[in-house]
Tab-separated table of C-alpha atoms in Angstrom:
chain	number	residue	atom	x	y	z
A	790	UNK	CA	144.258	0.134	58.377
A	791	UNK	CA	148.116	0.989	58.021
A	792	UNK	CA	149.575	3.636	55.381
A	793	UNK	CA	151.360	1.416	52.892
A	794	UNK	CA	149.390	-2.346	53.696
A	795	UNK	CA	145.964	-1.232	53.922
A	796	UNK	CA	144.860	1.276	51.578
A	797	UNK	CA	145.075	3.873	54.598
A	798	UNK	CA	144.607	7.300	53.360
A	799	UNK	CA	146.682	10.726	53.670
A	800	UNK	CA	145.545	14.545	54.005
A	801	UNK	CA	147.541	17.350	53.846
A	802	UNK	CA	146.948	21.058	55.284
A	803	UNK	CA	148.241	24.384	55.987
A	804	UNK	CA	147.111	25.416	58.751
A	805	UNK	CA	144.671	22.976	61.845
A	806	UNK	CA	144.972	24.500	65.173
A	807	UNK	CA	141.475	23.135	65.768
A	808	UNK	CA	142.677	19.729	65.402
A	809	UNK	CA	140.635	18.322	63.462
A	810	UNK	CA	142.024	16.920	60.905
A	811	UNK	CA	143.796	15.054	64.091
A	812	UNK	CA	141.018	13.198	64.724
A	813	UNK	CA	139.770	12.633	61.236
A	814	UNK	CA	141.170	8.939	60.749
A	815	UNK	CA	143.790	10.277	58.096
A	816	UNK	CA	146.481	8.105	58.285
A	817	UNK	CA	148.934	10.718	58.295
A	818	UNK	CA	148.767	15.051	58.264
A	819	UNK	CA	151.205	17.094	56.590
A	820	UNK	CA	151.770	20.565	57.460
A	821	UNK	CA	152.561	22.247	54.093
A	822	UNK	CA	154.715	24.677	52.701
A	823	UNK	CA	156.561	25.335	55.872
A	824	UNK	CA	159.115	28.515	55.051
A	825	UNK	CA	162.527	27.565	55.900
A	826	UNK	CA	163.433	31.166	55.828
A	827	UNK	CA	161.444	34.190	55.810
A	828	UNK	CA	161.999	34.585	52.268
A	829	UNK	CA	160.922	31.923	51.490
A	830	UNK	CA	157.298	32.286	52.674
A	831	UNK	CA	154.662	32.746	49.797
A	832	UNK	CA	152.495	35.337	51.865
A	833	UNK	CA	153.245	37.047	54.761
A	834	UNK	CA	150.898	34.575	57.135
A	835	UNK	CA	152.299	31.332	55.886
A	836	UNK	CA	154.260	29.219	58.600
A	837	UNK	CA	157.754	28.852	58.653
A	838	UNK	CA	160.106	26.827	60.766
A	839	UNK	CA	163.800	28.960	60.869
A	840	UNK	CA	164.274	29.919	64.109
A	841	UNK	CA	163.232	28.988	68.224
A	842	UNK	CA	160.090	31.495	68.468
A	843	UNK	CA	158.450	29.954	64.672
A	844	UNK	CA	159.938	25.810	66.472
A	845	UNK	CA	158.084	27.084	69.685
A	846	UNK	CA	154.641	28.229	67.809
A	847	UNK	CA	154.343	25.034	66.296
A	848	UNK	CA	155.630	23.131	69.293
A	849	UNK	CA	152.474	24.529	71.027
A	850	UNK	CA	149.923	23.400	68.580
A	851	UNK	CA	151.519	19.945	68.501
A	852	UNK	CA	151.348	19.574	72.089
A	853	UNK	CA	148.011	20.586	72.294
A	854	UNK	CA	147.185	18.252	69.557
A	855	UNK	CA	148.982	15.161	70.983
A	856	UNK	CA	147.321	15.403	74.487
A	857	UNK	CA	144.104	14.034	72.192
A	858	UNK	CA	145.641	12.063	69.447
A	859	UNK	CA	147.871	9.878	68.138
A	860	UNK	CA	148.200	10.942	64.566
A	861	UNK	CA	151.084	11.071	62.750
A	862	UNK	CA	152.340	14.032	61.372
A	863	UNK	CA	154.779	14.909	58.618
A	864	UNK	CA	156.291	18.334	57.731
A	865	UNK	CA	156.445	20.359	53.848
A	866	UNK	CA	159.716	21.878	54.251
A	867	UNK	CA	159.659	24.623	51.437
A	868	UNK	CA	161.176	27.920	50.254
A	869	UNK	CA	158.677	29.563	47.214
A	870	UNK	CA	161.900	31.293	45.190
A	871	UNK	CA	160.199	33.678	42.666
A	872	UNK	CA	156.548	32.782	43.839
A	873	UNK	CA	157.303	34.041	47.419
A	874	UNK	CA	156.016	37.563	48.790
A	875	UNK	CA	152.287	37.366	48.087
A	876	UNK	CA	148.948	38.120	49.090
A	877	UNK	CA	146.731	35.088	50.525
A	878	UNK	CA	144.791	33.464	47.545
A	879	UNK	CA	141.370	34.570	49.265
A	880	UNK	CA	142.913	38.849	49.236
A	881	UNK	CA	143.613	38.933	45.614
A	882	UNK	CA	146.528	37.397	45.471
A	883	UNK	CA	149.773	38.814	43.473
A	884	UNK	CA	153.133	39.586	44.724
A	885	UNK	CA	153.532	42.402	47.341
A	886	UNK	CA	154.971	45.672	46.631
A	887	UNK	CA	158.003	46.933	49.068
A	888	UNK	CA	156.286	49.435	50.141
A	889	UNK	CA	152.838	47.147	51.301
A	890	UNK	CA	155.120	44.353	53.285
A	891	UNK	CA	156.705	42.716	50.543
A	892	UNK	CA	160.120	41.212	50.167
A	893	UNK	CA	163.087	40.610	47.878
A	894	UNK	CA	162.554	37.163	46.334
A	895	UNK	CA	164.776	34.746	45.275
A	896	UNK	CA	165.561	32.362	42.005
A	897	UNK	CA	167.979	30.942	39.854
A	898	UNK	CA	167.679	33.122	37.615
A	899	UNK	CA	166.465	36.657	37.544
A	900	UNK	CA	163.191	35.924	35.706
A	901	UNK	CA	159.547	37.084	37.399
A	902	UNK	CA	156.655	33.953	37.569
A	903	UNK	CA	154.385	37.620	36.168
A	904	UNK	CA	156.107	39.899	33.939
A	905	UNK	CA	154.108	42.733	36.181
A	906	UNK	CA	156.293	40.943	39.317
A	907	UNK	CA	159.844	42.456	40.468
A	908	UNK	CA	162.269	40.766	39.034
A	909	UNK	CA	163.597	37.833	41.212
A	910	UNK	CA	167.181	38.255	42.433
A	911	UNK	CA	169.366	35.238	40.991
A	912	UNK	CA	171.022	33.155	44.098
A	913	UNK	CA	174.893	33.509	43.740
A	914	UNK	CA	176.914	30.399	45.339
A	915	UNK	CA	176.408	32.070	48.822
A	916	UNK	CA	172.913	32.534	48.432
A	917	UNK	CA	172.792	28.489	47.512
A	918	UNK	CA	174.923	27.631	50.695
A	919	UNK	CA	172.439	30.052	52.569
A	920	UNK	CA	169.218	28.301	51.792
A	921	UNK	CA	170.802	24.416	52.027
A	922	UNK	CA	171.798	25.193	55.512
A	923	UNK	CA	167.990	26.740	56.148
A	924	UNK	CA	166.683	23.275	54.859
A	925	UNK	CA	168.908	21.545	56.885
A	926	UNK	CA	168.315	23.350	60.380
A	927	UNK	CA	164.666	22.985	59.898
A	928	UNK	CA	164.919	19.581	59.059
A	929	UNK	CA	166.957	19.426	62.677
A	930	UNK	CA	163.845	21.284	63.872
A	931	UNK	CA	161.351	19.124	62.746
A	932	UNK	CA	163.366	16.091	64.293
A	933	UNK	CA	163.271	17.982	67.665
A	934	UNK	CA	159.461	18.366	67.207
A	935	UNK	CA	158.880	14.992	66.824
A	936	UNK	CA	157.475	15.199	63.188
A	937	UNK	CA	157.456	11.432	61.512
A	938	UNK	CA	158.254	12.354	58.329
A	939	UNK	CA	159.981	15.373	55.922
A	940	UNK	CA	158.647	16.322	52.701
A	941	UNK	CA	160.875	18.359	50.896
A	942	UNK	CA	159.142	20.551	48.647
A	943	UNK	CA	159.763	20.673	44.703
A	944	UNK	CA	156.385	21.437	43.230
A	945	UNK	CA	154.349	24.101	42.293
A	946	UNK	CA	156.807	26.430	40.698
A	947	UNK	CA	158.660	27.253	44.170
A	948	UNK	CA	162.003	27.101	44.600
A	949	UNK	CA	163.135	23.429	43.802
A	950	UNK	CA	161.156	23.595	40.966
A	951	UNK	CA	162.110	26.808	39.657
A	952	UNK	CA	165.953	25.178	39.142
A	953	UNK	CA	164.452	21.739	37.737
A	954	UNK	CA	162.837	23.598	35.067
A	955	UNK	CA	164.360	25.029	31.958
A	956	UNK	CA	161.553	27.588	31.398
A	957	UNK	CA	162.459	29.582	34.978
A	958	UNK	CA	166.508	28.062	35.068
A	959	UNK	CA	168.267	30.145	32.756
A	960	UNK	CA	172.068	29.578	34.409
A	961	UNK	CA	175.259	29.076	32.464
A	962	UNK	CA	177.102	27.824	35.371
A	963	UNK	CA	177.298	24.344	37.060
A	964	UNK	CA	173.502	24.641	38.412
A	965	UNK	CA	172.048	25.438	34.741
A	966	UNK	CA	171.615	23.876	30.820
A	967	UNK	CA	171.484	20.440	30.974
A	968	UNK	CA	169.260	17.778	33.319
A	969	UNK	CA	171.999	16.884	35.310
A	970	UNK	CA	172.979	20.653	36.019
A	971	UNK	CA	169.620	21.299	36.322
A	972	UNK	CA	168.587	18.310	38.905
A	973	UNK	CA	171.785	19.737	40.957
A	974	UNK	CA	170.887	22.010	43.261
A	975	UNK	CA	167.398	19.933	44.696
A	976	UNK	CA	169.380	16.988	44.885
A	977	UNK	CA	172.041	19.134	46.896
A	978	UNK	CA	169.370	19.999	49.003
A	979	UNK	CA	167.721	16.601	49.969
A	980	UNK	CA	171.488	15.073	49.980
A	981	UNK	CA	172.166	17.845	53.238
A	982	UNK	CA	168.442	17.148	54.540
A	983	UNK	CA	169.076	13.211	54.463
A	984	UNK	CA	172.726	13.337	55.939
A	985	UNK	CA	171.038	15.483	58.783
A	986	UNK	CA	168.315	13.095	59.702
A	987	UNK	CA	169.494	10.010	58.782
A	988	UNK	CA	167.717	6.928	60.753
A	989	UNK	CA	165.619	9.733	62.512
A	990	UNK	CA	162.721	10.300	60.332
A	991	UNK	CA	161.684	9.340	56.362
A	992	UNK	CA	162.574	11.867	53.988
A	993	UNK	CA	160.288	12.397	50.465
A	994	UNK	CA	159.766	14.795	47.968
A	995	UNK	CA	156.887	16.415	46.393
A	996	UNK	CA	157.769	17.105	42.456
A	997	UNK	CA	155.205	18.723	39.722
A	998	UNK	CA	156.033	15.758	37.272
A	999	UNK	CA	155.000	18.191	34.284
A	1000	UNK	CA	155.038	21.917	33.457
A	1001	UNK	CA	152.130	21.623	31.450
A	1002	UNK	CA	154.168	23.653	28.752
A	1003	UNK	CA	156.339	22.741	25.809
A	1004	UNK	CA	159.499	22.369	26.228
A	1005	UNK	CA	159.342	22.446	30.295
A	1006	UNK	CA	159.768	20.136	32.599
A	1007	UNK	CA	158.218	16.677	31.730
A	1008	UNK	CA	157.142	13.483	33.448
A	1009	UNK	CA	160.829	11.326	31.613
A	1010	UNK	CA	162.801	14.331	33.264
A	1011	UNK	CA	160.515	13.424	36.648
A	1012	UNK	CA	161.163	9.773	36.647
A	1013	UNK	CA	165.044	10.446	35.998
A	1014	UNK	CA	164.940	12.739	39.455
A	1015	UNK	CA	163.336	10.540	41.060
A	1016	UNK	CA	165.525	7.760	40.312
A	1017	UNK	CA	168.277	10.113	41.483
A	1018	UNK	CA	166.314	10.727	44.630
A	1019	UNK	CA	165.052	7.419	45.387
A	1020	UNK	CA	169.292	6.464	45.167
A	1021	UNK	CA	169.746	9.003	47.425
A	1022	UNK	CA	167.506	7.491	49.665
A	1023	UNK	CA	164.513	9.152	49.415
A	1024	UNK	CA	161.402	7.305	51.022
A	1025	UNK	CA	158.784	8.766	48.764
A	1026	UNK	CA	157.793	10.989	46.050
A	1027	UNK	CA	154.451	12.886	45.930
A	1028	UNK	CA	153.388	13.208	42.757
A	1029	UNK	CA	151.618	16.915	41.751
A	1030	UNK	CA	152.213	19.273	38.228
A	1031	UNK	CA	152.251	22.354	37.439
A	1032	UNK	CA	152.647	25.868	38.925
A	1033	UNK	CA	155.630	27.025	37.389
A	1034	UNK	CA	154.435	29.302	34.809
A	1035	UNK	CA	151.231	30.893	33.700
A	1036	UNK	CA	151.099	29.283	30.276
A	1037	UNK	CA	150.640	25.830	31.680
A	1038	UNK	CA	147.381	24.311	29.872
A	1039	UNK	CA	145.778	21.752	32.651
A	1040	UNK	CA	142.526	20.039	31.862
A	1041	UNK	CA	141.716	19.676	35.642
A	1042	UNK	CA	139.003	16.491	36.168
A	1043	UNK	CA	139.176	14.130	39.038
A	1044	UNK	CA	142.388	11.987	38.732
A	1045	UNK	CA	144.172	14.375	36.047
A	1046	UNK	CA	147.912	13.807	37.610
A	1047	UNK	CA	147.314	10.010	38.399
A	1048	UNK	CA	148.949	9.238	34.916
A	1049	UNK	CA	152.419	10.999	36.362
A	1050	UNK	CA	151.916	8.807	39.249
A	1051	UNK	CA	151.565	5.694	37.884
A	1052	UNK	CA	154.533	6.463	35.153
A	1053	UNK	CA	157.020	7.222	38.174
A	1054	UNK	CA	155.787	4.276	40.090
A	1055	UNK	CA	156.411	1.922	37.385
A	1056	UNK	CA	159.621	2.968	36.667
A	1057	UNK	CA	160.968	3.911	40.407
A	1058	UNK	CA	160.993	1.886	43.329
A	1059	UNK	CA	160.182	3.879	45.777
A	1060	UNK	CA	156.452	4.536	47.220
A	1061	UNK	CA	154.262	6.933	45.313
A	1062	UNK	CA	151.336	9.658	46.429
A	1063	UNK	CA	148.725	9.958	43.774
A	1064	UNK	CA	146.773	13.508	43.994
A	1065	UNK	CA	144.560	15.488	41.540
A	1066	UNK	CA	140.943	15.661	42.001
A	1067	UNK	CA	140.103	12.711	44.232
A	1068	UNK	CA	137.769	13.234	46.250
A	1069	UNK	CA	135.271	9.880	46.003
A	1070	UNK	CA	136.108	7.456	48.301
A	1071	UNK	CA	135.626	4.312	45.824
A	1072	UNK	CA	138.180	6.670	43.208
A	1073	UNK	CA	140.390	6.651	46.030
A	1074	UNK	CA	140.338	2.911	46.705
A	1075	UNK	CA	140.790	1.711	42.747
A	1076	UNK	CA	143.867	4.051	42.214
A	1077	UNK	CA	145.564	2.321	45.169
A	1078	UNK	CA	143.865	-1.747	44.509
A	1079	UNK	CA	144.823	-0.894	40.585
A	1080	UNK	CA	148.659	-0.009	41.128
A	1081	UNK	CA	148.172	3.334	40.007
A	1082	UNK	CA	150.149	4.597	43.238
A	1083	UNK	CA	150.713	3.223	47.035
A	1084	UNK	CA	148.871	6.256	48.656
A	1085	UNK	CA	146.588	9.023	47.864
A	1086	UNK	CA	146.566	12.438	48.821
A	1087	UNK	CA	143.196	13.584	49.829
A	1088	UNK	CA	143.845	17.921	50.483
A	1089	UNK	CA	140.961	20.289	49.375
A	1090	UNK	CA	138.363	17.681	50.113
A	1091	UNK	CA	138.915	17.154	53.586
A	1092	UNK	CA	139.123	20.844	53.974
A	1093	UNK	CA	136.009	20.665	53.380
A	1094	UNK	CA	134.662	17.483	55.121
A	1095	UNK	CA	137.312	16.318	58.284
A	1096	UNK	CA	135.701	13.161	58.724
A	1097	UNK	CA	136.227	11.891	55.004
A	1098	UNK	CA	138.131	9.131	55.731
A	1099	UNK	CA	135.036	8.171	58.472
A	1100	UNK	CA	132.710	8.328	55.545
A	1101	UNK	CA	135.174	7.031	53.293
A	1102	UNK	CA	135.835	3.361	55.414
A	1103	UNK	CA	131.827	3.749	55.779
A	1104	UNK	CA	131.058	3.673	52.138
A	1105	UNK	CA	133.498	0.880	51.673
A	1106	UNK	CA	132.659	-1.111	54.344
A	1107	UNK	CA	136.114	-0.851	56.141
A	1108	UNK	CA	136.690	0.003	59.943
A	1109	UNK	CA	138.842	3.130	61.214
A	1110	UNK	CA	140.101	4.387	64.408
A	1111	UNK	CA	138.494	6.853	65.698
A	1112	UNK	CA	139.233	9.050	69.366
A	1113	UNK	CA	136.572	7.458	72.046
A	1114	UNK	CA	134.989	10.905	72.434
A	1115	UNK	CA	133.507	10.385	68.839
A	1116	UNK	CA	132.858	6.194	69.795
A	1117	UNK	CA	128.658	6.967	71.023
A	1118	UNK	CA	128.662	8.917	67.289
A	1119	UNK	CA	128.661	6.074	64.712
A	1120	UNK	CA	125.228	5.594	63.440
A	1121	UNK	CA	123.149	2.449	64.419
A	1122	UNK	CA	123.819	1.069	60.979
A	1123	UNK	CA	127.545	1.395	61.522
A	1124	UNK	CA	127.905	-0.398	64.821
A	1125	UNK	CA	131.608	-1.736	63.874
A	1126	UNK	CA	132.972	1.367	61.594
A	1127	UNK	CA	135.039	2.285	64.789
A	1128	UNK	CA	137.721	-0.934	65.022
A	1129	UNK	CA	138.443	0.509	69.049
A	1130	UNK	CA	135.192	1.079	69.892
A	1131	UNK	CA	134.295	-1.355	73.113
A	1132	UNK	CA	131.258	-0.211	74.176
């Protein structure tokens, strides 16, 4: 099965130094929210790509991962603005004091994600210039590493986001008010990424095609960006919501974003990744056989199984690749799951 022809599917992850996901049959792995500046990380741990010694640690886990397979693997470029300088999800999480290894964070405009957090520090024209040249020189980076594909990242209330949105953009310059202004500095920022790689690798975006708030962002103000983007020549858009501020009201059940999806795909085109829930392998299949997007976006749930897509082509009586130390594994019942197996 390919990505776009065959109904291939996609898993994304932060962190795999096992591999695993490697040799899971995704289609392709993304490494997410990779800091393109140390400010830009959301917790202390989180990987970043801004200089040799961060290109060189994940240099080392790609090696080791290519001397067993052939997976593609794309790259979440991403800098969290206001949301950055945070404890890991599974310690609490909440922004870090100073004084306990926290940072000055960033935004367009000095207002907090928590009205308990320190105040952002609004980005001056300097401070803009600083970060598009980050995005750019780890987009150079991730050319050098041999990633297949960028993913620029405009979701979840980080940085991108936080200008998109009138709730968190409160500017009354060139970069604030209206759409246009508003859509400014993200499309800056994937204009500089694309000029830079260029014929190298694909570039896409990941956008939160609703607040989940009155009077926030929205899926029309979405599809506009995205038309923007896709002119630009952006080679996908990953369709999440939400994040960006804490009176969003989400009724989370399996497929809740695939209606964003489906509206941007309609209108835009340019390939679309459906998330949100979808974790059944026959779920997976209809939103791709009904139009509702081109590829889905399977995160959480192969977190917590690795071989999903295995059991996925199993329960839908496709075949998969799989690495021919796993070829003696496929049940008796499953004699052709594995399309390279030759024994």
């Amino acid at each position: 099965m390919s990505i776009f022809s065959h109904r291939r599917l996609h898993a994304t992850l932060a962190s795999d130094a096992s591999g695993s996901l490697a040799v899971s049959g995704a289609a392709l792995v993304f490494i997410e929210a990779t800091g393109v500046e140390q400010a830009g990380r959301i917790s202390p741990t989180d990987v970043g790509l801004w200089d040799d010694a961060t290109q060189e640690a994940i240099a080392r886990t790609l090696r080791d991962i290519r001397s067993f397979s052939d997976t593609p693997f794309a790259i979440q470029l991403a800098h969290a603005g206001r949301k950055a300088s945070c404890r890991q999800p599974w310690f609490g999480g909440g922004q870090l004091s100073l004084e306990d290894g926290g940072w000055q964070t960033y935004a367009p405009s000095p207002v907090p994600f928590d009205p308990k957090d320190r105040a952002p520090q609004e980005l001056d024209q300097a401070g803009l210039t600083r970060i598009i040249e980050a995005f750019v020189q780890a987009a150079r980076r991730s050319v050098d590493l041999g990633i297949d594909a960028i993913e620029l990242h405009g979701a979840h209330g980080y940085l991108l986001h936080e200008f998109l949105s009138p709730l968190s953009n409160q500017r009354q310059d060139s970069y604030g008010g209206s759409l246009e202004n508003r859509m400014r500095f993200a499309l800056e920022v994937f204009q500089a990424v694309y000029e830079e790689v260029a014929g190298k690798v694909p570039v896409g975006v990941r956008i939160s095609a609703s607040d989940w708030v009155d009077g926030g962002w929205d899926v029309q103000q979405s599809i506009r960006l995205s038309q923007a983007l896709k002119e630009r020549g952006a080679a996908f858009i990953h369709v999440s919501s939400g994040g960006l501020s804490q009176a969003q009201q989400i009724k989370n059940e399996p497929g809740y974003q695939l209606p964003f999806a489906q509206a941007i795909k309609h209108a835009v085109d340019v390939p679309v990744i459906g998330v949100g829930l979808i974790t059944d392998p026959q779920m997976a299949e209809s939103v791709v056989a009904s139009g509702q997007a081109d590829l889905v976006g399977v995160a959480r749930g192969m977190l917590y199984d690795a071989r999903w897509p295995w059991h996925a082509a199993a329960e839908l009586g496709a075949q998969i690749d799989a690495s021919p130390q796993f070829w003696r594994s496929q049940p008796s019942r499953l004699k052709t799951l594995f399309t390279n197996n030759i024994s």
